[in-house]
Coordinates of C-alpha atoms in Angstrom, one line a residue:
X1 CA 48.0 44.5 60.5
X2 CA 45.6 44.5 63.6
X3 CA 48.7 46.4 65.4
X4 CA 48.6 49.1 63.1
X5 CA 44.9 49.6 63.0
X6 CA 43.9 50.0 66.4
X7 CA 39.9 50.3 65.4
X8 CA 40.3 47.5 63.3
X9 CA 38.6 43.7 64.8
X10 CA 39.2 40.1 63.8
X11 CA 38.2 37.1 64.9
X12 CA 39.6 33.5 64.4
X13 CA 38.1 29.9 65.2
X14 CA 40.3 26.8 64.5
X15 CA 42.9 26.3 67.2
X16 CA 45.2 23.9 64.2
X17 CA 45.9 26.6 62.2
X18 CA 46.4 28.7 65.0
X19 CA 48.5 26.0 66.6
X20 CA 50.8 26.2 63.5
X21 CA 51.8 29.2 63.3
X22 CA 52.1 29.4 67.1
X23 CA 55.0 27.3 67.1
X24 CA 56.8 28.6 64.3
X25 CA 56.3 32.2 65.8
X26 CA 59.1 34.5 67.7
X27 CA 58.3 35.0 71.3
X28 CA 57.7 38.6 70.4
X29 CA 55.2 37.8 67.8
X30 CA 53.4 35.6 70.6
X31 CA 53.4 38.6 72.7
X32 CA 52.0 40.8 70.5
X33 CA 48.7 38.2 69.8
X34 CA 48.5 37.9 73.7
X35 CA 47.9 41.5 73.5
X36 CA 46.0 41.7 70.7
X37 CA 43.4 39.4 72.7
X38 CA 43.6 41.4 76.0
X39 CA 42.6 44.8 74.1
X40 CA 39.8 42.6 72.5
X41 CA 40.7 43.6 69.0
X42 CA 41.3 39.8 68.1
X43 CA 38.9 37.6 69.2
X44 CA 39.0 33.3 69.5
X45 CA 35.5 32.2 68.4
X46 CA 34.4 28.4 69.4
X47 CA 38.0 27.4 69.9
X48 CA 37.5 24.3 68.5
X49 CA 40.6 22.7 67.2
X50 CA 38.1 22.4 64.3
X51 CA 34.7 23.5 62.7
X52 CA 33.7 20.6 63.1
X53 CA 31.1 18.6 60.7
X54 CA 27.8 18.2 62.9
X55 CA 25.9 15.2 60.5
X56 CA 28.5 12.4 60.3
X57 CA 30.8 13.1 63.6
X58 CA 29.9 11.2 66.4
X59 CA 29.3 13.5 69.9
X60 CA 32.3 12.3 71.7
X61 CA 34.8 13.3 69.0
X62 CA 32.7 16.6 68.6
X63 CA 33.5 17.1 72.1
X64 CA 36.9 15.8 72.3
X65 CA 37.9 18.0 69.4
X66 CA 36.6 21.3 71.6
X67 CA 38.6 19.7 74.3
X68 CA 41.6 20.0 72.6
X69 CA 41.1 23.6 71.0
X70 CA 40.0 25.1 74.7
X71 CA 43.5 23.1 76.2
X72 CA 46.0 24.5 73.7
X73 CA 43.9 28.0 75.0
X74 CA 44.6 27.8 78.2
X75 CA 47.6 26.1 78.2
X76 CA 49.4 28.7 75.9
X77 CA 47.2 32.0 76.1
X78 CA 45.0 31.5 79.2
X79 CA 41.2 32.1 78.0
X80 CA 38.2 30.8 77.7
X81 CA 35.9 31.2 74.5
X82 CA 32.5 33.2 75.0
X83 CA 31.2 33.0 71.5
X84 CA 30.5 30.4 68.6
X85 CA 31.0 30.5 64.6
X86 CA 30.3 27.7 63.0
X87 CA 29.0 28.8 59.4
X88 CA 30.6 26.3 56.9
X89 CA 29.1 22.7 58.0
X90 CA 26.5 21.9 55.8
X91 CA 23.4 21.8 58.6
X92 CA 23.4 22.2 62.2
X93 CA 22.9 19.9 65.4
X94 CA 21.5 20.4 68.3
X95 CA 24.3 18.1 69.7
X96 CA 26.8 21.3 69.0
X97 CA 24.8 23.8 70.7
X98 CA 24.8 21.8 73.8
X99 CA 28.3 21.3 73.6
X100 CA 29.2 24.6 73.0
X101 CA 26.3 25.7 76.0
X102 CA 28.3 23.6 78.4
X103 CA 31.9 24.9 77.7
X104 CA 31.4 28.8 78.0
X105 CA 29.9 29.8 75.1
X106 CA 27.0 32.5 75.1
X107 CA 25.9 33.0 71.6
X108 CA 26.9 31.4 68.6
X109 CA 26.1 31.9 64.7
X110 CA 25.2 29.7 62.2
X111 CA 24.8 29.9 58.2
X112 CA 24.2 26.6 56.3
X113 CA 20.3 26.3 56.7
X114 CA 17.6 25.1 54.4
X115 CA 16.8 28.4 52.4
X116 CA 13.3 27.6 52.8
X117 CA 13.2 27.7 56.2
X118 CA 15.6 30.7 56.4
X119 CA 13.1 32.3 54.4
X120 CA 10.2 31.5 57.0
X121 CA 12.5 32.7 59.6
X122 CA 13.2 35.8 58.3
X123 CA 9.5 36.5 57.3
X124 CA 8.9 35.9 61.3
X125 CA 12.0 38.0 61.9
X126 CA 13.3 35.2 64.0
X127 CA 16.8 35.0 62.7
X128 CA 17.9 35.2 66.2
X129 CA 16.7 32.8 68.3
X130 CA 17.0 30.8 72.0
X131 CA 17.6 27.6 71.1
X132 CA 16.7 25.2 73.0
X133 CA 17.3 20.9 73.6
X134 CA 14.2 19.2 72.3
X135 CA 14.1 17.2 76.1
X136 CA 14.5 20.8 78.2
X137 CA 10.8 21.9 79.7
X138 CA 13.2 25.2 81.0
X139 CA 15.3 27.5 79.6
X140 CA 18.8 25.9 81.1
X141 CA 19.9 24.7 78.0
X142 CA 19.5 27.7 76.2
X143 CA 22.0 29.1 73.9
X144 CA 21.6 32.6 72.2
X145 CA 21.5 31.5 68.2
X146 CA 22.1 34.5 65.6
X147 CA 21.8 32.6 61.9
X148 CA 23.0 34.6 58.7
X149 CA 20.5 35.4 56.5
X150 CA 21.7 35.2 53.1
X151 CA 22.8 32.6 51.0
X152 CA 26.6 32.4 52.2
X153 CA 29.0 34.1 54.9
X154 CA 31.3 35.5 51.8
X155 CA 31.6 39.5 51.2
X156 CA 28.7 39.4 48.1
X157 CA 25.9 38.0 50.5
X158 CA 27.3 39.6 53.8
X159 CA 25.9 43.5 53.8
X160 CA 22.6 43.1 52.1
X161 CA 20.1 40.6 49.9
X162 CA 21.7 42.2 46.4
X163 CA 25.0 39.9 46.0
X164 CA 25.3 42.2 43.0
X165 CA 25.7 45.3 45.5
X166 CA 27.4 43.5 48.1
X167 CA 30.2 41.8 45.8
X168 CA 31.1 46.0 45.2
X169 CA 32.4 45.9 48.6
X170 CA 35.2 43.1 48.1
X171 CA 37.8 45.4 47.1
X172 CA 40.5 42.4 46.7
X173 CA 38.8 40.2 44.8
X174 CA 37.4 42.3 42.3
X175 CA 34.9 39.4 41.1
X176 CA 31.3 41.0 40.9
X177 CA 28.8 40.4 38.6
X178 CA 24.4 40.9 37.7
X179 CA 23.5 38.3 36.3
X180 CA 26.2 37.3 33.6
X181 CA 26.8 41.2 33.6
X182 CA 30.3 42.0 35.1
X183 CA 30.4 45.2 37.5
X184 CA 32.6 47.2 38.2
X185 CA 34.6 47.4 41.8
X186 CA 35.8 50.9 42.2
X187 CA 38.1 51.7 44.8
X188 CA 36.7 54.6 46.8
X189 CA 37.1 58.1 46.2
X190 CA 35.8 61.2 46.1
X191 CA 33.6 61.4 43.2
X192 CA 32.1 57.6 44.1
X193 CA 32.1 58.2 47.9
X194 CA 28.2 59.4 48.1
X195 CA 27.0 56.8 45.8
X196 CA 29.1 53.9 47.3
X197 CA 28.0 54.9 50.7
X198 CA 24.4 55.3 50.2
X199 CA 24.1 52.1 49.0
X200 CA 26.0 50.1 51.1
X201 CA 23.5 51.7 54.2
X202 CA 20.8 50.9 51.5
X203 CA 21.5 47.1 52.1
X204 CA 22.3 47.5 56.1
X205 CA 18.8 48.7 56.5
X206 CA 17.3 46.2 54.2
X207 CA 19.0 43.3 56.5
X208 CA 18.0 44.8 59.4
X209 CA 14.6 44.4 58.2
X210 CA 14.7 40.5 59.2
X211 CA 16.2 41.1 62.6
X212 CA 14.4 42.4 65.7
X213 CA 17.2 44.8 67.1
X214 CA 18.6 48.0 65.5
X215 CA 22.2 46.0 65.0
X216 CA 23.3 43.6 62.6
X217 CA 26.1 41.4 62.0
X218 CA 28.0 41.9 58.7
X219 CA 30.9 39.9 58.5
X220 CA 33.4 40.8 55.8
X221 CA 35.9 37.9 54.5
X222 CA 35.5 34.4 52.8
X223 CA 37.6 31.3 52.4
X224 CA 41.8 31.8 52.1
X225 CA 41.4 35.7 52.8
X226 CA 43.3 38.2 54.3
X227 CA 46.3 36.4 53.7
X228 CA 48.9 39.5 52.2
X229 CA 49.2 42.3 53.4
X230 CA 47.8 44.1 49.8
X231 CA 44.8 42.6 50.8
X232 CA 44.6 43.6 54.5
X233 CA 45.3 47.3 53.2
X234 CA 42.8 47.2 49.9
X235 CA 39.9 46.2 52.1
X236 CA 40.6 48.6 55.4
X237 CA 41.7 51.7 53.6
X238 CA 38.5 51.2 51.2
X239 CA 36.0 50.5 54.6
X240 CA 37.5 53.1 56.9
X241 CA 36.4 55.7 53.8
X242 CA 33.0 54.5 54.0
X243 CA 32.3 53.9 57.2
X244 CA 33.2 57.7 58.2
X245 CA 31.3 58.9 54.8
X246 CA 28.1 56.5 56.7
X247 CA 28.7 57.9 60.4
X248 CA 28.8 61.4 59.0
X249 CA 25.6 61.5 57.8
X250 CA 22.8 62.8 60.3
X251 CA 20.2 61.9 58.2
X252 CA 21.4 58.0 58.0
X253 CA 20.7 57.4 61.9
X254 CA 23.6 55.2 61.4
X255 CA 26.8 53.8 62.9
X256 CA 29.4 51.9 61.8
X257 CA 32.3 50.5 63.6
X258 CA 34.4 47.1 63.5
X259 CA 33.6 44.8 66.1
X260 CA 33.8 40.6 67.1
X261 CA 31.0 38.9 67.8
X262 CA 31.4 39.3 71.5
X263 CA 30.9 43.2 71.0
X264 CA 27.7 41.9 68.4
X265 CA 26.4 39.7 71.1
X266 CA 27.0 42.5 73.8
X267 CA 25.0 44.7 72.2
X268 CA 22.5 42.7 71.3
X269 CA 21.8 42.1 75.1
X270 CA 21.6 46.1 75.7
X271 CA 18.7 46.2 73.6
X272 CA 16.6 43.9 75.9
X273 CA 15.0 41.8 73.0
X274 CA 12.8 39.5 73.5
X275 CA 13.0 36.2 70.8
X276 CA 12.0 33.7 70.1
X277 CA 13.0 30.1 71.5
X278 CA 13.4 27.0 69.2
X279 CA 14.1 23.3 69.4
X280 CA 15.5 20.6 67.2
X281 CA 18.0 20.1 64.1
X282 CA 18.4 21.9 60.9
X283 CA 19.4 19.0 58.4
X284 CA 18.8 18.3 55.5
X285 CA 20.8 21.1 53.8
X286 CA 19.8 22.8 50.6
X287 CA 21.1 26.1 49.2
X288 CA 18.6 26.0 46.1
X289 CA 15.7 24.4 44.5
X290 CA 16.4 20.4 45.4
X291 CA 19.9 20.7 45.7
X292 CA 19.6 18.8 49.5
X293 CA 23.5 18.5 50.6
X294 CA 23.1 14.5 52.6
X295 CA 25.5 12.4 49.7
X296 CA 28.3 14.1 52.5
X297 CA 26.4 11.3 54.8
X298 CA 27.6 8.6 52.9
X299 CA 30.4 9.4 50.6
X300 CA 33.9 8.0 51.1
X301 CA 32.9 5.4 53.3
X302 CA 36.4 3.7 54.0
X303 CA 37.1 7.4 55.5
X304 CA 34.1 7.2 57.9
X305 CA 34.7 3.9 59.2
X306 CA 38.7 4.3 59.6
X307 CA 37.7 7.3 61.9
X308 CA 35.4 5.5 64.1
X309 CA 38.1 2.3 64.3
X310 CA 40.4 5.0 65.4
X311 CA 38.2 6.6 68.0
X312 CA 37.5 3.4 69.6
X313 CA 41.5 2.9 69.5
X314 CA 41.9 6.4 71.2
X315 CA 39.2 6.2 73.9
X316 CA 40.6 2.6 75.4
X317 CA 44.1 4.3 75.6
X318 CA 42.6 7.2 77.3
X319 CA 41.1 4.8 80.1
X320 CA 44.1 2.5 80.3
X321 CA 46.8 5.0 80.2
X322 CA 44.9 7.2 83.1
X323 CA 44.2 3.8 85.3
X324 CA 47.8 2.6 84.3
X325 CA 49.7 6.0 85.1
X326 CA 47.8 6.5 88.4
X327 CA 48.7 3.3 89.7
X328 CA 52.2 3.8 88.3
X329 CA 52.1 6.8 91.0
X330 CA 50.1 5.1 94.3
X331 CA 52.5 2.5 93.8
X332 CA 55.8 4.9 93.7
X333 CA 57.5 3.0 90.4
X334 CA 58.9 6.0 89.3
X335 CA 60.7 4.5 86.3
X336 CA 56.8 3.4 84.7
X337 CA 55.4 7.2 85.5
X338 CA 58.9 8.2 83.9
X339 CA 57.8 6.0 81.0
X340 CA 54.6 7.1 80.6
X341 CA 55.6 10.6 80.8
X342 CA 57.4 10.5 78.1
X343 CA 54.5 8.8 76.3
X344 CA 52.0 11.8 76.6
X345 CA 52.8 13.4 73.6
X346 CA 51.8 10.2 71.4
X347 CA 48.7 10.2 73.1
X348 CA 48.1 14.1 72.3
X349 CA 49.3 13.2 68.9
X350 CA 46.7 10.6 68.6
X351 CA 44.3 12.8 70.0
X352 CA 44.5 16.5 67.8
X353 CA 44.6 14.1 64.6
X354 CA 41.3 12.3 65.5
X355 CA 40.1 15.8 66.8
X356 CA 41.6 17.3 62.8
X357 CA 39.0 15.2 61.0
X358 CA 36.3 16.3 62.7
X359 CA 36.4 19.2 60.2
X360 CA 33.7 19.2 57.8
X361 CA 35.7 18.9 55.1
X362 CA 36.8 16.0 56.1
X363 CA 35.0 13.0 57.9
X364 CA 32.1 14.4 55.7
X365 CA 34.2 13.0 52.8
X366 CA 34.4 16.5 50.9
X367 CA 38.0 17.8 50.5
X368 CA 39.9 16.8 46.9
X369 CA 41.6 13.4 46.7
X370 CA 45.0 15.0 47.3
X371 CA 43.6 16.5 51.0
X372 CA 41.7 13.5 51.9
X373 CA 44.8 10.9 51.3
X374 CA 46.7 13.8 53.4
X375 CA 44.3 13.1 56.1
X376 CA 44.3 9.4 55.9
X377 CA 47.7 9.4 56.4
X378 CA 47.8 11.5 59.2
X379 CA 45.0 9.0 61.0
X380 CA 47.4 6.2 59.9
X381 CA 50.5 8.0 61.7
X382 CA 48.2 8.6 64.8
X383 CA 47.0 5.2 64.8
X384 CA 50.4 3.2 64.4
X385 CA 51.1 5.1 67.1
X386 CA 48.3 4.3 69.2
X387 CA 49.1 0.2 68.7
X388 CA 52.1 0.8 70.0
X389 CA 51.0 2.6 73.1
X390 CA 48.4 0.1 73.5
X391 CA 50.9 -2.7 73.3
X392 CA 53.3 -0.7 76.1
X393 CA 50.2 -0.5 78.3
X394 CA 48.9 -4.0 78.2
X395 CA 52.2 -5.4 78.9
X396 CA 52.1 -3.2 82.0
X397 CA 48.8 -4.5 83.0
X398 CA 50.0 -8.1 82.4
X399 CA 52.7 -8.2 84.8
X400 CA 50.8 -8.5 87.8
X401 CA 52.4 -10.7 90.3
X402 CA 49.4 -12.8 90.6
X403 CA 48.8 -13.3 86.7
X404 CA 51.1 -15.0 83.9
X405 CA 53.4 -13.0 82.3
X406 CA 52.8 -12.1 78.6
X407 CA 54.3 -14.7 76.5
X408 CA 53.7 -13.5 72.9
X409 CA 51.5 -10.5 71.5
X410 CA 48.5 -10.9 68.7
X411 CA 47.4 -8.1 67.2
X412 CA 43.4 -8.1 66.9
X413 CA 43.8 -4.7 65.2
X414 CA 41.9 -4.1 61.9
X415 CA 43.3 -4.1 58.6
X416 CA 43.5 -0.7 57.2
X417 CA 42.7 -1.1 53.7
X418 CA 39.9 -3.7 54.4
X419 CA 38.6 -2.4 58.2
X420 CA 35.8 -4.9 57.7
X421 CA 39.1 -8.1 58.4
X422 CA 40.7 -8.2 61.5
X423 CA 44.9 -9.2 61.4
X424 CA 44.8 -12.0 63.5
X425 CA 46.9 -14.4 60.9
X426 CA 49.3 -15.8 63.4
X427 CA 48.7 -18.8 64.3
X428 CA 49.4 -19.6 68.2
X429 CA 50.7 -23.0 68.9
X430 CA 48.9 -24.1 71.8
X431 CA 51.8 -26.9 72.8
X432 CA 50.9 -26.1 76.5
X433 CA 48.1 -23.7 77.9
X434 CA 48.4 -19.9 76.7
X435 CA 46.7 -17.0 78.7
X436 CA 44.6 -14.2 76.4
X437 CA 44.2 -11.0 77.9
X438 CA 40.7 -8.6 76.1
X439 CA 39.6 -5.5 77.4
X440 CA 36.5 -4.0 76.9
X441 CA 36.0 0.0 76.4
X442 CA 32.8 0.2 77.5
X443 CA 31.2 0.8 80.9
X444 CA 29.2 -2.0 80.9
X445 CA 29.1 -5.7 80.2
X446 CA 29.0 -6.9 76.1
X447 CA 28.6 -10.0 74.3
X448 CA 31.2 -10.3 71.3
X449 CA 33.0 -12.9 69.4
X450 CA 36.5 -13.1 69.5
X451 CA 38.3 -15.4 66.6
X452 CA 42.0 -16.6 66.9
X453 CA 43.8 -19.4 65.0
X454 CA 45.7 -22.0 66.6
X455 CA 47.4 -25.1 65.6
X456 CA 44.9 -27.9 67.3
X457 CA 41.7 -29.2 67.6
X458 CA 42.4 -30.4 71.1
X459 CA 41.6 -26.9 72.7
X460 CA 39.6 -25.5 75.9
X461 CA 38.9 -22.1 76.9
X462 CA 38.4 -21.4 80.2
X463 CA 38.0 -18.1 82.4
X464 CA 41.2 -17.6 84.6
X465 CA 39.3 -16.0 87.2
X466 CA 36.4 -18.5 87.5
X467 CA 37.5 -21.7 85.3
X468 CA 34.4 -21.8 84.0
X469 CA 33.8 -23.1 80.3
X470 CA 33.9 -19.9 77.9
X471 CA 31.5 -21.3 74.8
X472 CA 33.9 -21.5 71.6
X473 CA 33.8 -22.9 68.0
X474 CA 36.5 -24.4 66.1
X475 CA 36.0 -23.9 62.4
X476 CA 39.0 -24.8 59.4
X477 CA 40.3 -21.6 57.7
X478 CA 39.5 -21.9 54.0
X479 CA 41.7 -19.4 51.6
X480 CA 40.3 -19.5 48.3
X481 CA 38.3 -22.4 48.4
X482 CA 40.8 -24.4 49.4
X483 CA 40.5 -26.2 53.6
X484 CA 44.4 -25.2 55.1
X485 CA 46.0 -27.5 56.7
X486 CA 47.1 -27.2 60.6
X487 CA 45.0 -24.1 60.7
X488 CA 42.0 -24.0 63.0
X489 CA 39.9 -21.1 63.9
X490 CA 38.6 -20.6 67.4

């Protein structure tokens, strides 16, 4: 549709969906995208692999998800993000501007703030802001911040503060009411053309009241949009009619014309405003009255631990595979860098389904039952993958000629459905002296307890590389009240 309307503009965010269809696509489709992007008709905004959730994500997966997206960029259509939409998590972080600062992006727009202090904002036409890391005494972590005004990024709140107007100008969905009052959405013609176009510039100079340039941002779309054809050609051949009834007009001082947010940002910057700079967060979320939007903090707990479990699973295979595959290569074995070649893709597997529930519909908790088991099992996929990565590593760090080889494996991985238990249910029979291997993540030292059953009370633990006593417990396993037999924890 963007090839047959050369004026027209689009712009797109998540690099999954995008991913998709990319691989389904014909090499001339692909071509035709690539060249969609180099005449700047279609433009990548964020290029996140997600819109990420900003409350309940931790940092590194909010990075490690724009990681992703800006790879599969580069990797399969060689650019580089300049601008940020994130309008759909429910309150803003700092954390995300930083990020986004630090990996190209200029400006970025944001939507889901406390009405009240939209309202404030507005009144101090300071929609647009500078916004700035509570810690910075200078302006170099500055991003440009352009927030949307109304109540939501969807067509009814998009051109003006009258939904009841606005909604006129969705002429696919055709849902518009005032009040409980339906109105009617009249394709445009000649006898409605005057009074459909004066007010729809009614409502762009009422919004560019709150703004401190003379351009505003009205995005036109919503959720699961633009997806026929009927729709792409309802809503352009409807717009085009207005927008050259609106540019015709002297006496409107008005013009209208598609455009990304690059082209919004650009020509914000020719205008040479000053604004305003601000520091720190904008949670809690409420869209009216005392309707605060924070049970997303808590809900579907199982879901927010799994994720974390599975980060921590994904970041030591990061470390290990990189130390593991470079000294693979400085040592020449060229059948191990052939094996962990081939063992890439798991790892990028791993990675883009950590990096998928990052989504604010997701880790928040706040997709249907039928999409959130969907994501759990993709996690589960990714991390039953992982343990078996993990496994294939440690045995290659294991056979060093100066340490034992591994005898047996014990899985201290958690137990899905009850991530509080580890499975470490096998006993080891310690008949004659075992070696256990643990490897910490972190970059510093750490104190934890590690519990194992064995067969004996007779037991030492001792460092291999100093022989020194290691402090240890031994403790009878009890299983429903009842002492087992043979069964020691240490």
């Amino acid at each position: 549709m963007l090839s047959k309307n050369k004026s027209t503009k689009f712009i797109w965010s998540e690099m999954v969906f995008l991913s998709e269809w990319w691989n389904q696509a014909s090499q001339n489709k692909k071509d035709d995208l690539k060249r969609l992007l180099d005449n700047k008709q279609l433009e990548i905004t964020t290029g996140g692999w997600v819109m990420t959730d900003e409350g309940t994500a931790h940092y590194t997966a909010m990075l490690d998800q724009l990681i992703e997206g800006h790879q599969w960029l580069q990797q399969n259509l060689g650019i580089q993000p300049t601008a940020g939409w994130s309008v759909d998590p429910f309150g803003h972080s700092p954390t995300m501007a930083y990020l986004l600062k630090h990996s190209g992006i200029n400006g970025m727009v944001i939507q889901r703030i406390h009405y009240s202090i939209k309202k404030h904002l507005a009144e101090q036409r300071s929609l647009e802001f500078f916004w700035r890391q509570g810690w910075a005494s200078t302006d170099s972590t500055d991003i440009f911040c352009h927030m949307i005004p109304f109540l939501s990024y969807a067509i009814q709140h998009s051109c003006g503060p009258d939904p009841y107007v606005c909604c006129q100008y969705d002429f696919f969905k055709k849902q518009c009411y005032h009040g409980s009052q339906k109105v009617d959405v009249q394709s445009v013609d000649d006898n409605n053309i005057d009074s459909l176009g004066r007010q729809l510039w009614e409502q762009f100079q009422k919004k560019a009241e709150l703004y401190r340039t003379d351009v505003i941002l009205v995005p036109h779309g919503d959720d699961v949009r633009y997806a026929t054809s009927l729709e792409w050609h309802n809503q352009l051949n409807n717009l085009e009619k207005l927008m050259t009834y609106i540019n015709s007009r002297p006496d409107f001082q008005t013009e209208v014309r598609f455009g990304t947010l690059s082209d919004y940002f650009n020509e914000v910057a020719i205008s040479k405003t000053r604004f305003p700079t601000l520091s720190g967060d904008f949670f809690t979320y409420a869209d009216r009255g005392e309707d605060y939007w924070s049970g997303y903090y808590t809900t579907r707990p199982h879901y927010k631990h799994i994720i974390r479990r599975v980060q921590d699973l994904l970041r030591s295979l990061e470390i290990l595979f990189t130390y593991c595959f470079a000294d693979a290569i400085r040592k020449t074995n060229q059948t191990v860098i052939d094996s962990f070649t081939d063992k890439i893709g798991d790892l990028s597997y791993i990675r883009q389904q950590v990096a998928l529930f990052q989504h604010h519909d997701a880790i928040t908790g706040t997709s249907t039952s039928k999409v959130m088991k969907d994501y759990g099992k993709r996690l589960h996929s990714g991390y039953q993958k992982g343990i078996l990565l993990l496994e294939k590593i440690l045995s290659y760090l294991a056979k060093d000629e100066n340490e034992p080889d591994v005898d047996e494996k014990i899985s201290m991985t958690f137990n899905w459905t009850q991530p509080h238990k580890f499975i470490d249910q096998k006993v080891i029979n310690l008949s004659r002296p075992k070696y256990l291997f643990l490897y910490n993540s972190l970059n510093f030292e750490r104190q934890s307890a590690v519990k194992l059953h064995i067969n004996t009370l007779n037991v030492k633990v001792k460092s291999l590389t100093t022989a020194v006593d290691i402090p240890h417990q031994i403790s009878p396993v009890v299983e429903n009240n009842i002492v087992k037999t043979g069964i020691f924890e240490v």
